[in-house]
Amino acid sequence: MRQTIITFLLFFCILSVFTVKAEDFLLSTPNTSLLLEATKGKPLHFQYYGSRIESPSEVYNSGTALWQLAYPAFGIETPQEAAVRVTHNDGNMSLVLLFDKLEKSKDAASETWKFILKDPVYPFQVNVCYKIYSDVDVIETWTEIFHREKKPVMLYHFPSASIPFRPGKQYLSHLHGAWANETQLYEEELLPGVKIIKNTDGVRNAQTDNPSLMLSVGQEPSENTGAVFGATLIWSGNYELKIDTDYYRRSRLFAGINPDASQYSLMPSEIFLTPPLAITYSVEGKGGVSRNFHRWARNHQLNHGTQLRDILLNSWEGVYLNITQDIMNRMMADIASLGGELFVMDDGWFGDKHARKTTASGLGDWMVDKKKLPQGIEALVETAKKNDIKFGIWIEPEMVNSNSELFEKHPKWVIGQENRTQRYGRGGHQMVLDLSNPEVQDFIFGIVDNLMTKYPGIAYIKWDSNMSMYNYGSYYLPKDKQAHLEIEYHRGFNKILERIRTKYPDLILQACGGGGGRVSYGTMQYMDEFWTSDNIDAWQRIFIQWGCSHFYPAIAMAAHVSATKNHGTGRVTPLKFRFDVAMSGRMGIELQPKEMSENELAFSKKAIAGYKKIRPVVQLGDQYRLISPYDRQQDFASLMYVSENKKEAVFFAYKLQHSRNQMIPRFRMAGLDASKKYRLEEINPEDKPFGLQGKTVTGKYLMEEGVDLSLTKEYASIVVRLIEQ
Ligand code: DGJ
């Protein structure tokens, strides 16, 4: 009898080994699905990512399953490009990752699925994680890497995600630029080979290449039609987005922290968390992908993402470092009288022994310069209150000047090397503080904490950073962990910002990276908005803002009206044009109002009142890009925003080049409700409003036929509000 039972059990065990079934895992957002497949003890497969499907059979029955590894490891499958590559302490360089189990957790807006993958030989584990949102079409994906080996394991490659694409032609859209000309749009076909988009700045990761991309699948990039994949990395430090395309035009994206000079010695049981990569997919072209990212950013990434932003005056291009109590008071009174809501005192207010007279001194000494501001910040906050506006202030907390009391006291708090001469940055005297050092983290948190404790009336902080990471070396990190510096810097940065956000949830924070160096979700997860570029020439801003809008929402995109002629480009443009460009983002002003004529002040007042009318739609609506400034054959640019319920919209058109007898295109709108009727109302009319003022047209006609506009002057522009009738 016993024998029979044992035989029976054995048979059952053997049977169950052979019948361990493959499982399909369908991860769905409202309009997209990602399909994975796994069998316990076998690799995890990535089968599909695209429009929402209700059953895996749609993928299998159509023969379109990709059968690609979800997170390829180096060592056994060596011919293919791997995601993760490590060296174990015994010198073995291989890793095999087999599916063990799935763990799920949930919060109000998302579910997180963790696929636990284990090496059958080494006690090494990678959890491939997906956060699936229920209200937006975005999935965040990252990995958790750890081991229980006896000694450290060296990580050489450790991307957050590896995404395979269906075979066929792919077109890449990405942003590249330079200081004062950030987020320029570049589009190209992906040919066999490797395309790398990366950053090595060390501190700000978006001034040159942005950590975001789109892939148009099977057809050239188009605004409102076609299948497009989008990805953006939530990391503030160096990153690498690598797309490997093979002979069959099968592309695979590897995205994560830039592993270059950042090999990581992982201690037993330490968890190495890679930053999330947010991915999305749309069949409504690039515009669909942008709208998905914008909605996700407003609902889940930005602070106060659904709260309207104040209209501000920033002092920088108005007075630069020449701050005085009187000048600040006057600027506050001026912006208040124009209808503005916030004043931001920029660089130049601090330093005692090493006062901030030029950019060569003062950084690190965050005490008020009593010579410039004898009554201190409290008096400024008071003046703001009297004018019924809010008060904001500039800091550059990660940096120090060699001419500072901070550096005299803590020379080893900077990033630097024992045996080499220090390489300085801006002003010839700037250095980066070593944020891997917890004492430095406390100091930086203290800068904000002290300001907020002493002057609780501060409503807004502009957090600037004007230097890259030179002199790669940490006085704090041990010799064998110097390669951790870049990663530890940004972990430190995150810790500081988390503390700030916890203690000061209402504070509005602007991420500034010497212009647009911090237009990236790594920084933006703690911030409310970013400084888009130090270039506020309205004409050039059309291009910068257009590129930026591919991944970042208007509510976070600080867009200021500059003086004319523009300080950077020398271009002279009408005030209307400058306002009309700034109005398509988070509008502000950056000039000295005292120098404006009566007419200009009157126009500005009306423009600010006009912006207040359209602000909810611009900042919270869906964006539709209509005519690209990059399409230089058209000489025009045009875009619009539509409220979620489609009852309201705002249309913008700009003339980029003026010539006689010029062809003006028909402006076809998008995103409206075809069955609704909209009344057209010009915002910011100059002398006489445009010919269609007050007219009512159906959404269908506006989208199919469009409107003709007589944009006949140089730098002509128009902003039209559409209101459902
Ligand atoms: C660089 C920023 O981008 C500017 O807006 C301004 O804040 C300066 N720094 C101040 O030094």
XYZ file of C-alpha atoms and ligand atoms in Angstrom:
736
model
C 0.000 0.000 0.000
C 2.787 2.416 1.092
C 4.634 1.604 -2.091
C 1.552 2.395 -4.171
C 1.102 5.766 -2.451
C 4.763 6.674 -2.980
C 4.585 5.685 -6.639
C 1.419 7.682 -7.022
C 2.953 10.777 -5.390
C 6.085 10.458 -7.491
C 4.003 10.213 -10.626
C 2.082 13.306 -9.546
C 5.271 15.259 -8.865
C 6.787 14.327 -12.217
C 3.530 15.178 -13.923
C 3.356 18.577 -12.258
C 6.977 19.327 -13.243
C 6.063 18.662 -16.848
C 2.797 20.519 -16.669
C 4.029 23.791 -15.067
C 2.042 26.031 -17.291
C 3.126 29.178 -19.061
C 1.236 32.164 -17.761
C 0.337 35.361 -19.556
C 0.349 38.640 -17.695
C -1.646 41.454 -19.228
C -0.823 44.879 -17.814
C -3.428 47.367 -19.013
C -4.037 51.094 -18.688
C -7.249 52.647 -20.097
C -5.982 52.496 -23.716
C -2.756 50.475 -23.718
C -1.612 46.961 -22.815
C 1.717 45.323 -22.163
C 1.838 41.552 -22.383
C 4.439 39.393 -20.608
C 4.704 35.635 -20.531
C 6.505 33.366 -18.100
C 6.750 29.856 -16.791
C 8.246 29.271 -13.365
C 11.919 28.455 -13.842
C 11.969 29.894 -17.379
C 12.816 33.385 -18.700
C 10.289 36.221 -18.615
C 9.181 37.139 -22.140
C 8.061 40.519 -23.448
C 5.332 39.772 -25.997
C 3.558 42.994 -26.814
C 3.150 46.676 -25.991
C 0.556 48.707 -27.816
C -3.129 49.536 -27.932
C -5.259 47.958 -25.253
C -6.230 44.332 -25.812
C -8.679 42.356 -23.738
C -7.078 38.954 -24.206
C -3.531 37.672 -24.889
C -5.035 35.504 -27.617
C -5.211 38.602 -29.863
C -1.428 38.679 -29.849
C -0.869 34.926 -30.126
C -3.594 34.275 -32.708
C -2.214 36.970 -34.959
C 1.304 35.548 -34.684
C 2.660 38.893 -33.486
C 4.069 37.881 -30.087
C 7.629 39.211 -29.835
C 9.120 36.381 -27.738
C 11.887 38.700 -26.532
C 13.497 38.513 -23.095
C 11.992 41.132 -20.801
C 15.356 41.903 -19.167
C 18.226 40.153 -21.005
C 21.259 39.296 -18.910
C 24.839 38.940 -20.102
C 26.769 35.703 -19.795
C 25.022 32.854 -21.525
C 23.059 34.671 -24.203
C 26.203 36.625 -25.161
C 25.580 37.404 -28.833
C 22.675 39.708 -28.124
C 22.922 43.103 -26.453
C 22.210 42.573 -22.755
C 20.456 44.784 -20.272
C 22.239 43.742 -17.094
C 25.925 42.785 -16.827
C 27.659 41.942 -13.565
C 30.822 40.261 -12.301
C 30.420 38.002 -9.299
C 33.131 38.000 -6.689
C 34.491 34.658 -7.938
C 35.178 36.315 -11.304
C 32.220 34.734 -13.092
C 30.624 37.238 -15.483
C 27.365 35.481 -16.221
C 23.841 35.886 -15.064
C 20.768 33.810 -15.821
C 17.416 35.252 -14.837
C 14.483 32.869 -14.506
C 10.974 33.674 -13.412
C 10.143 32.718 -9.865
C 6.929 34.509 -8.972
C 4.855 37.660 -9.329
C 4.094 39.987 -6.424
C 1.393 42.623 -6.686
C 0.593 45.711 -4.660
C -1.818 48.566 -5.137
C -2.545 52.169 -4.299
C -5.391 54.494 -5.210
C -4.228 55.235 -8.757
C -1.996 52.329 -9.720
C -0.990 48.705 -9.320
C 2.606 47.581 -9.093
C 3.558 44.186 -10.484
C 6.957 42.814 -9.511
C 8.270 39.906 -11.528
C 10.854 38.130 -9.366
C 13.657 36.670 -11.475
C 16.340 34.482 -9.878
C 19.643 33.040 -10.991
C 19.569 29.245 -10.550
C 23.257 29.071 -9.537
C 24.112 32.324 -7.747
C 21.921 33.849 -5.013
C 21.263 36.821 -7.287
C 17.881 38.359 -7.977
C 16.377 40.975 -10.247
C 12.828 42.179 -9.744
C 11.411 43.629 -12.931
C 8.731 46.074 -11.822
C 5.836 47.775 -13.567
C 3.599 50.465 -12.122
C 0.376 50.481 -14.096
C -1.775 53.592 -13.833
C -5.521 53.262 -13.975
C -6.300 56.864 -14.995
C -3.541 57.625 -17.518
C -1.886 55.653 -20.308
C 1.518 55.433 -18.700
C 3.389 52.506 -17.208
C 6.513 53.090 -15.143
C 9.072 50.313 -15.229
C 12.260 49.774 -13.228
C 14.301 47.025 -11.608
C 15.475 46.091 -8.132
C 18.806 44.300 -8.180
C 20.229 42.455 -5.177
C 22.097 39.364 -4.078
C 23.030 37.309 -1.068
C 26.503 36.343 -2.228
C 29.274 36.432 0.355
C 31.096 39.410 -1.123
C 30.137 42.429 -3.263
C 29.096 41.923 -6.878
C 30.177 44.555 -9.416
C 27.356 45.970 -11.561
C 28.556 47.244 -14.935
C 25.271 47.635 -16.815
C 21.999 48.143 -14.995
C 19.311 49.813 -17.113
C 15.900 50.456 -15.676
C 14.209 48.804 -18.610
C 14.711 47.029 -21.863
C 11.877 47.409 -24.351
C 11.742 45.456 -27.614
C 9.764 46.808 -30.575
C 7.934 45.100 -33.371
C 10.092 44.765 -36.522
C 9.808 47.413 -39.210
C 10.818 50.975 -39.917
C 11.124 53.125 -36.813
C 11.600 56.878 -36.608
C 13.174 58.477 -33.604
C 12.104 61.885 -32.241
C 14.270 63.338 -29.490
C 15.448 66.631 -28.057
C 18.934 67.993 -28.314
C 20.328 71.454 -27.767
C 22.712 73.633 -25.885
C 22.575 76.357 -23.262
C 20.127 79.046 -24.410
C 18.836 76.779 -27.164
C 17.642 73.689 -25.337
C 15.031 71.101 -26.377
C 15.436 71.402 -30.139
C 13.489 68.697 -31.944
C 15.443 66.135 -33.989
C 13.842 63.361 -36.006
C 15.543 60.566 -37.907
C 14.981 57.086 -39.218
C 16.566 54.365 -37.129
C 18.927 52.378 -39.292
C 20.665 49.142 -38.264
C 23.219 49.908 -35.570
C 23.187 51.607 -32.206
C 21.849 55.075 -31.426
C 22.740 56.477 -28.025
C 21.201 59.495 -26.355
C 23.041 60.261 -23.162
C 24.216 62.807 -20.701
C 27.472 63.185 -18.818
C 27.005 66.607 -17.196
C 26.873 65.043 -13.739
C 24.574 67.627 -12.188
C 21.902 68.772 -14.705
C 20.878 66.168 -17.227
C 18.830 68.015 -19.822
C 20.801 70.907 -21.239
C 22.103 68.990 -24.239
C 20.130 65.777 -24.720
C 16.861 65.245 -22.939
C 16.230 61.845 -21.256
C 13.127 61.266 -23.341
C 12.301 59.896 -26.778
C 9.511 58.881 -29.095
C 9.553 56.103 -31.690
C 7.100 56.323 -34.543
C 6.377 52.805 -35.633
C 6.166 51.975 -39.317
C 5.651 55.541 -40.542
C 7.323 58.921 -40.365
C 6.592 60.996 -37.256
C 3.243 62.672 -37.504
C 1.405 64.885 -35.031
C -2.059 63.393 -34.822
C -2.011 60.002 -36.531
C 0.071 56.842 -36.375
C 1.411 54.500 -33.725
C 3.997 56.115 -31.488
C 5.874 54.868 -28.435
C 7.200 57.337 -25.855
C 9.627 57.021 -22.971
C 11.075 59.372 -20.391
C 13.444 58.545 -17.556
C 12.721 59.711 -14.013
C 16.327 60.350 -13.040
C 18.128 63.647 -12.462
C 21.652 62.377 -13.148
C 23.605 60.999 -16.077
C 21.554 58.640 -18.199
C 21.785 56.539 -21.299
C 19.004 55.730 -23.756
C 20.405 53.187 -26.178
C 18.486 51.820 -29.153
C 19.943 48.787 -30.808
C 18.486 48.046 -34.261
C 19.353 44.823 -36.046
C 19.371 43.715 -39.658
C 15.649 42.864 -39.546
C 14.883 46.355 -38.198
C 14.070 44.950 -34.807
C 14.851 47.686 -32.327
C 15.342 47.387 -28.609
C 15.612 50.231 -26.149
C 17.835 50.043 -23.073
C 17.205 52.993 -20.759
C 18.640 53.886 -17.400
C 21.449 55.490 -15.437
C 24.533 56.061 -17.570
C 26.825 53.238 -16.437
C 29.912 54.979 -17.804
C 32.360 55.633 -14.920
C 29.602 54.514 -12.552
C 30.285 50.803 -12.069
C 28.638 49.909 -8.794
C 29.927 47.568 -6.116
C 26.748 46.029 -4.727
C 27.023 44.783 -1.159
C 25.257 41.570 -0.087
C 21.569 42.296 0.605
C 21.837 45.939 -0.539
C 19.038 46.715 -2.997
C 20.079 48.644 -6.092
C 16.997 50.460 -7.251
C 17.072 51.699 -10.829
C 15.064 54.852 -11.629
C 11.673 54.367 -13.288
C 11.288 54.722 -17.022
C 7.823 56.039 -17.859
C 6.501 54.607 -21.106
C 3.417 55.317 -23.134
C 1.873 54.443 -26.475
C -0.680 56.111 -28.685
C -2.203 55.662 -32.107
C -2.905 59.405 -32.187
C 0.615 60.223 -33.295
C 3.238 62.138 -31.367
C 0.546 64.463 -30.059
C -1.181 61.494 -28.413
C 2.049 60.497 -26.697
C 2.617 64.074 -25.513
C -0.899 64.333 -24.148
C -0.433 61.042 -22.287
C 2.776 62.308 -20.706
C 1.226 65.686 -19.891
C -1.739 64.114 -18.128
C 0.482 61.713 -16.209
C 2.797 64.582 -15.226
C -0.055 66.740 -13.964
C -1.783 63.918 -12.107
C 1.181 61.995 -10.746
C 4.549 63.675 -11.163
C 4.501 67.396 -10.612
C 3.781 68.980 -7.311
C 0.461 70.750 -7.359
C 0.122 69.438 -10.919
C -3.521 70.391 -11.155
C -3.250 73.753 -9.410
C -3.076 76.871 -11.577
C 0.261 78.686 -11.531
C 0.717 82.328 -10.530
C 1.670 85.011 -13.037
C 5.028 86.292 -11.883
C 7.673 88.899 -12.392
C 11.224 87.576 -12.083
C 13.937 90.142 -11.376
C 16.816 88.530 -13.326
C 16.763 90.154 -16.764
C 15.266 93.289 -15.218
C 18.136 94.107 -12.846
C 20.511 91.085 -12.825
C 22.616 91.210 -9.622
C 21.787 94.858 -8.912
C 19.276 94.201 -6.223
C 18.316 96.878 -3.679
C 15.417 97.196 -1.307
C 13.957 100.096 -3.292
C 14.283 98.380 -6.644
C 12.611 95.226 -5.294
C 9.813 97.257 -3.701
C 9.174 99.111 -6.934
C 9.163 95.918 -8.998
C 6.652 94.363 -6.616
C 4.369 97.371 -6.850
C 4.660 97.318 -10.640
C 3.792 93.658 -11.136
C 0.909 94.003 -8.686
C -0.483 96.961 -10.628
C -0.319 94.930 -13.839
C -2.393 92.170 -12.276
C 0.494 89.785 -11.525
C 0.384 87.494 -8.532
C 3.968 86.709 -7.549
C 7.352 88.406 -7.467
C 10.573 86.393 -7.561
C 13.800 87.990 -6.404
C 16.524 86.280 -8.401
C 20.288 86.035 -7.868
C 22.227 88.720 -5.973
C 20.539 89.102 -2.561
C 23.013 87.270 -0.318
C 26.525 87.107 1.121
C 28.168 89.057 3.890
C 31.954 88.801 4.014
C 31.876 87.676 0.363
C 28.837 89.572 -0.873
C 27.363 88.512 -4.203
C 28.569 91.493 -6.201
C 29.501 89.307 -9.159
C 29.014 85.630 -9.919
C 32.487 84.986 -8.492
C 31.455 85.198 -4.844
C 28.860 84.469 -2.224
C 27.438 81.076 -3.218
C 27.145 79.059 -0.023
C 26.616 82.062 2.258
C 22.844 82.221 2.350
C 22.546 85.223 4.642
C 21.030 88.520 3.475
C 23.388 91.120 2.046
C 22.510 93.908 4.452
C 24.105 96.519 2.245
C 21.673 95.764 -0.566
C 18.710 94.894 1.608
C 19.125 96.769 4.925
C 15.618 95.877 6.082
C 16.078 92.247 5.139
C 13.800 89.728 3.514
C 11.109 90.235 6.130
C 10.555 93.745 4.739
C 10.300 92.366 1.203
C 7.761 89.773 2.269
C 5.835 92.586 3.968
C 5.885 94.718 0.781
C 4.625 91.730 -1.215
C 1.798 91.291 1.266
C 0.875 94.970 1.071
C 0.709 94.662 -2.714
C -1.384 91.532 -2.372
C 1.093 89.351 -4.228
C 3.273 86.413 -3.160
C 7.020 86.489 -2.693
C 9.627 84.108 -4.086
C 13.388 83.863 -3.882
C 16.347 82.399 -5.825
C 18.945 79.990 -4.439
C 21.648 77.793 -5.928
C 22.062 75.420 -3.014
C 24.221 72.683 -4.578
C 27.022 75.127 -5.346
C 29.710 77.090 -3.559
C 32.137 79.842 -4.544
C 35.749 79.623 -3.445
C 35.056 83.188 -2.256
C 32.677 82.184 0.492
C 32.658 81.594 4.208
C 31.230 78.143 3.527
C 34.265 77.080 1.526
C 36.648 78.602 4.076
C 34.966 76.480 6.740
C 34.379 73.260 4.768
C 36.920 72.919 1.947
C 36.283 69.160 1.752
C 32.580 69.520 1.115
C 33.191 70.136 -2.571
C 33.557 67.618 -5.353
C 37.266 67.486 -5.964
C 40.464 65.536 -5.794
C 43.289 65.570 -3.269
C 46.185 65.832 -5.708
C 44.901 67.967 -8.562
C 44.218 71.635 -9.053
C 40.531 72.449 -8.806
C 38.749 73.267 -12.072
C 36.294 76.116 -11.417
C 32.994 76.886 -13.097
C 30.869 80.031 -13.540
C 32.537 83.274 -12.534
C 35.882 81.455 -12.341
C 35.242 80.511 -8.717
C 32.343 78.057 -8.605
C 32.400 74.466 -7.367
C 29.800 71.742 -6.858
C 29.097 70.504 -3.345
C 29.413 66.791 -2.716
C 25.839 65.671 -2.200
C 26.923 62.113 -1.454
C 28.001 63.480 1.946
C 25.101 63.411 4.469
C 26.487 66.511 6.210
C 26.213 68.396 2.915
C 22.690 67.044 2.461
C 21.772 68.416 5.896
C 23.361 71.754 5.032
C 21.360 72.055 1.805
C 18.121 71.037 3.447
C 18.985 73.663 6.084
C 19.220 76.431 3.448
C 15.573 75.946 2.548
C 14.536 75.134 6.097
C 16.150 78.297 7.489
C 14.608 80.496 4.830
C 11.179 78.998 5.352
C 11.423 79.135 9.142
C 12.664 82.714 9.238
C 10.404 83.972 6.459
C 7.317 81.767 6.343
C 5.862 84.197 3.808
C 8.092 82.759 1.074
C 5.763 81.029 -1.364
C 8.162 80.105 -4.185
C 11.801 79.086 -4.515
C 13.761 79.066 -7.747
C 16.388 76.313 -7.327
C 19.197 77.018 -9.762
C 22.344 75.062 -10.666
C 24.904 76.545 -13.001
C 27.784 74.107 -13.083
C 28.596 70.643 -14.324
C 30.447 68.029 -12.303
C 34.145 68.695 -12.944
C 36.962 67.313 -10.746
C 35.266 63.906 -10.451
C 36.138 62.796 -6.934
C 34.615 62.666 -3.479
C 36.430 63.445 -0.238
C 33.576 61.664 1.506
C 33.260 58.366 -0.366
C 35.836 55.632 0.329
C 38.558 54.958 -2.246
C 36.902 51.797 -3.562
C 33.570 53.595 -4.062
C 34.661 56.683 -5.985
C 32.795 55.360 -9.021
C 29.580 55.667 -6.988
C 29.866 59.457 -6.856
C 27.477 60.373 -9.669
C 24.794 57.981 -8.441
C 25.257 58.956 -4.788
C 25.121 62.655 -5.719
C 21.648 62.181 -7.169
C 20.492 59.887 -4.394
C 21.560 62.693 -2.037
C 19.736 65.247 -4.203
C 16.570 63.132 -4.033
C 16.842 62.724 -0.261
C 17.138 66.493 0.254
C 14.169 67.205 -1.966
C 12.072 64.518 -0.324
C 12.734 66.138 3.055
C 11.828 69.559 1.685
C 8.629 68.282 0.142
C 7.608 66.502 3.315
C 8.149 69.561 5.505
C 6.967 72.200 3.025
C 4.281 70.618 0.855
C 2.805 73.980 -0.183
C 6.048 75.565 -1.326
C 6.267 76.097 -5.095
C 9.653 74.986 -6.438
C 11.116 75.871 -9.797
C 13.872 73.634 -11.187
C 16.429 75.738 -13.012
C 19.612 74.339 -14.446
C 21.382 77.400 -15.745
C 18.497 77.669 -18.171
C 16.846 74.411 -19.227
C 19.367 72.017 -17.722
C 16.786 70.468 -15.460
C 13.881 69.898 -17.797
C 13.637 66.259 -16.804
C 11.250 64.208 -14.703
C 14.080 63.138 -12.400
C 14.089 66.645 -10.981
C 10.489 67.415 -11.781
C 9.138 64.687 -9.503
C 9.869 67.074 -6.630
C 9.217 70.367 -8.368
C 6.300 72.370 -9.677
C 7.844 73.798 -12.819
C 11.094 74.246 -14.715
C 12.948 77.164 -16.193
C 12.783 76.277 -19.859
C 15.768 78.241 -21.120
C 17.845 81.324 -20.410
C 16.842 82.344 -23.898
C 13.621 84.362 -23.644
C 13.703 85.722 -27.154
C 10.099 85.006 -28.125
C 11.001 83.900 -31.655
C 13.539 81.337 -30.521
C 11.300 80.311 -27.642
C 8.715 79.043 -30.161
C 11.187 76.334 -31.179
C 12.371 75.609 -27.635
C 8.856 75.366 -26.231
C 7.669 73.258 -29.165
C 10.372 70.658 -28.523
C 9.801 70.786 -24.810
C 6.066 70.199 -25.198
C 6.746 66.771 -26.666
C 7.251 65.445 -23.146
C 6.542 68.225 -20.647
C 3.219 69.962 -19.957
C 2.538 73.673 -20.386
C 1.737 74.078 -16.686
C 5.374 73.332 -15.816
C 6.969 75.254 -18.671
C 8.036 78.683 -17.419
C 7.714 81.122 -20.321
C 8.587 84.765 -19.696
C 8.024 87.988 -21.584
C 11.404 89.632 -22.141
C 12.445 93.198 -22.831
C 13.087 94.314 -26.361
C 15.605 94.282 -27.779
C 16.190 90.889 -26.344
C 19.283 90.780 -24.136
C 20.524 87.528 -25.613
C 19.749 87.754 -29.317
C 19.289 91.489 -29.809
C 16.031 90.791 -31.647
C 13.338 93.451 -31.554
C 9.803 92.040 -31.459
C 6.376 93.510 -30.659
C 5.172 93.201 -27.080
C 2.109 91.354 -28.355
C 4.281 88.687 -30.000
C 6.263 88.272 -26.775
C 3.093 87.911 -24.713
C 1.460 85.572 -27.223
C 4.450 83.225 -27.078
C 4.685 83.274 -23.273
C 0.930 82.663 -23.005
C 1.268 79.165 -24.434
C 3.083 78.094 -21.271
C 3.220 79.156 -17.607
C 3.358 82.844 -18.345
C 5.566 85.290 -16.469
C 7.440 88.514 -17.092
C 11.182 89.047 -16.880
C 12.116 92.666 -17.498
C 12.185 95.980 -15.635
C 8.585 97.293 -15.775
C 9.899 100.718 -14.808
C 11.417 100.956 -18.270
C 8.159 100.285 -20.126
C 6.122 103.045 -21.765
C 2.579 103.869 -20.644
C 1.220 102.111 -23.735
C 3.270 99.026 -23.062
C 2.138 98.935 -19.454
C -1.487 99.263 -20.524
C -1.055 96.472 -23.086
C 0.649 94.260 -20.494
C -2.178 94.790 -18.039
C -4.733 93.714 -20.636
C -2.585 90.762 -21.688
C -2.315 89.546 -18.095
C -6.076 89.814 -17.691
C -6.454 87.899 -20.958
C -4.094 85.169 -19.809
C -6.154 84.709 -16.667
C -9.117 83.845 -18.907
C -7.275 81.154 -20.854
C -4.974 79.941 -18.064
C -7.098 76.944 -16.997
C -7.211 75.601 -20.558
C -3.512 76.219 -21.287
C -2.319 74.811 -17.986
C -4.764 71.938 -17.522
C -6.029 71.191 -21.029
C -4.881 68.818 -23.756
C -2.334 70.169 -26.176
C -2.566 69.776 -29.956
C 0.382 70.856 -32.083
C -0.894 72.027 -35.473
C 1.870 73.568 -37.591
C 5.439 72.865 -36.582
C 7.978 75.710 -36.533
C 10.485 73.068 -37.593
C 8.607 72.707 -40.876
C 10.386 75.691 -42.323
C 8.426 75.560 -45.563
C 5.430 76.987 -43.794
C 6.956 80.052 -42.086
C 4.351 79.673 -39.330
C 3.794 77.792 -36.110
C 0.493 76.977 -34.511
C -0.802 75.005 -31.557
C -3.836 74.793 -29.342
C -5.146 73.586 -26.010
C -8.543 72.021 -25.434
C -10.233 71.565 -22.067
C -10.989 67.993 -21.047
C -14.728 68.470 -21.526
C -14.053 70.199 -24.878
C -16.163 73.179 -23.903
C -13.259 75.586 -24.262
C -10.075 75.852 -26.263
C -7.271 78.294 -27.012
C -5.621 78.611 -30.394
C -2.188 80.162 -31.044
C -0.554 81.094 -34.349
C 2.812 82.767 -34.916
C 4.504 84.077 -37.986
C 8.147 83.063 -38.084
C 9.301 84.747 -41.239
C 7.921 87.668 -43.164
C 8.075 88.219 -46.885
C 6.004 89.951 -49.514
C 3.275 88.019 -51.247
C 3.757 85.227 -48.776
C 1.610 82.104 -48.780
C -0.315 81.841 -45.516
C -1.532 78.342 -44.730
C -5.072 77.460 -43.683
C -5.049 76.851 -39.926
C -6.892 73.611 -39.232
C -7.653 72.974 -35.595
C -7.679 69.680 -33.692
C -9.029 68.122 -30.526
C -12.384 69.949 -30.601
C -15.775 68.304 -30.358
C -16.991 68.126 -33.965
C -20.603 68.397 -32.877
C -20.134 71.539 -30.781
C -20.265 75.158 -31.903
C -17.555 77.507 -30.698
C -17.531 81.291 -30.460
C -14.163 82.856 -31.340
C -12.775 85.607 -29.142
C -9.364 87.152 -29.632
C -7.183 87.490 -26.556
C -4.679 90.317 -26.743
C -6.005 92.216 -29.752
C -3.589 94.900 -30.788
C -5.582 97.679 -32.430
C -8.592 96.132 -34.095
C -9.530 92.514 -33.387
C -9.211 89.959 -36.169
C -11.965 89.496 -38.701
C -13.492 86.414 -37.064
C -14.029 88.084 -33.679
C -17.318 86.985 -32.132
C -18.112 84.533 -34.964
C -19.435 81.041 -34.212
C -18.124 78.031 -36.118
C -18.651 74.294 -35.595
C -15.857 72.143 -34.242
C -16.196 69.976 -37.357
C -15.581 72.910 -39.690
C -12.716 74.278 -37.620
C -11.008 70.891 -37.713
C -11.756 69.958 -41.313
C -11.542 73.341 -43.024
C -9.934 75.592 -40.451
C -9.624 79.359 -40.473
C -7.837 81.853 -42.674
C -5.865 84.462 -40.782
C -4.331 87.598 -42.172
C -1.007 87.364 -40.407
C 0.596 89.856 -42.722
C 3.118 91.688 -40.560
C 6.524 90.635 -39.345
C 6.210 88.771 -36.011
C 2.446 88.697 -36.377
C 0.694 86.436 -33.906
C -2.771 85.654 -32.688
C -4.378 84.034 -29.658
C -8.011 83.012 -29.988
C -10.231 81.684 -27.259
C -12.945 79.254 -28.331
C -15.992 78.963 -26.119
C -18.776 76.462 -26.621
C -22.067 78.119 -27.512
C 20.845 81.056 -14.442
C 19.354 81.079 -14.566
O 18.952 80.290 -15.619
C 18.897 82.514 -14.711
O 17.510 82.562 -14.899
C 19.283 83.274 -13.483
O 18.592 82.786 -12.368
C 20.779 83.182 -13.273
N 21.226 81.818 -13.293
C 21.165 83.818 -11.975
O 22.473 83.661 -11.696
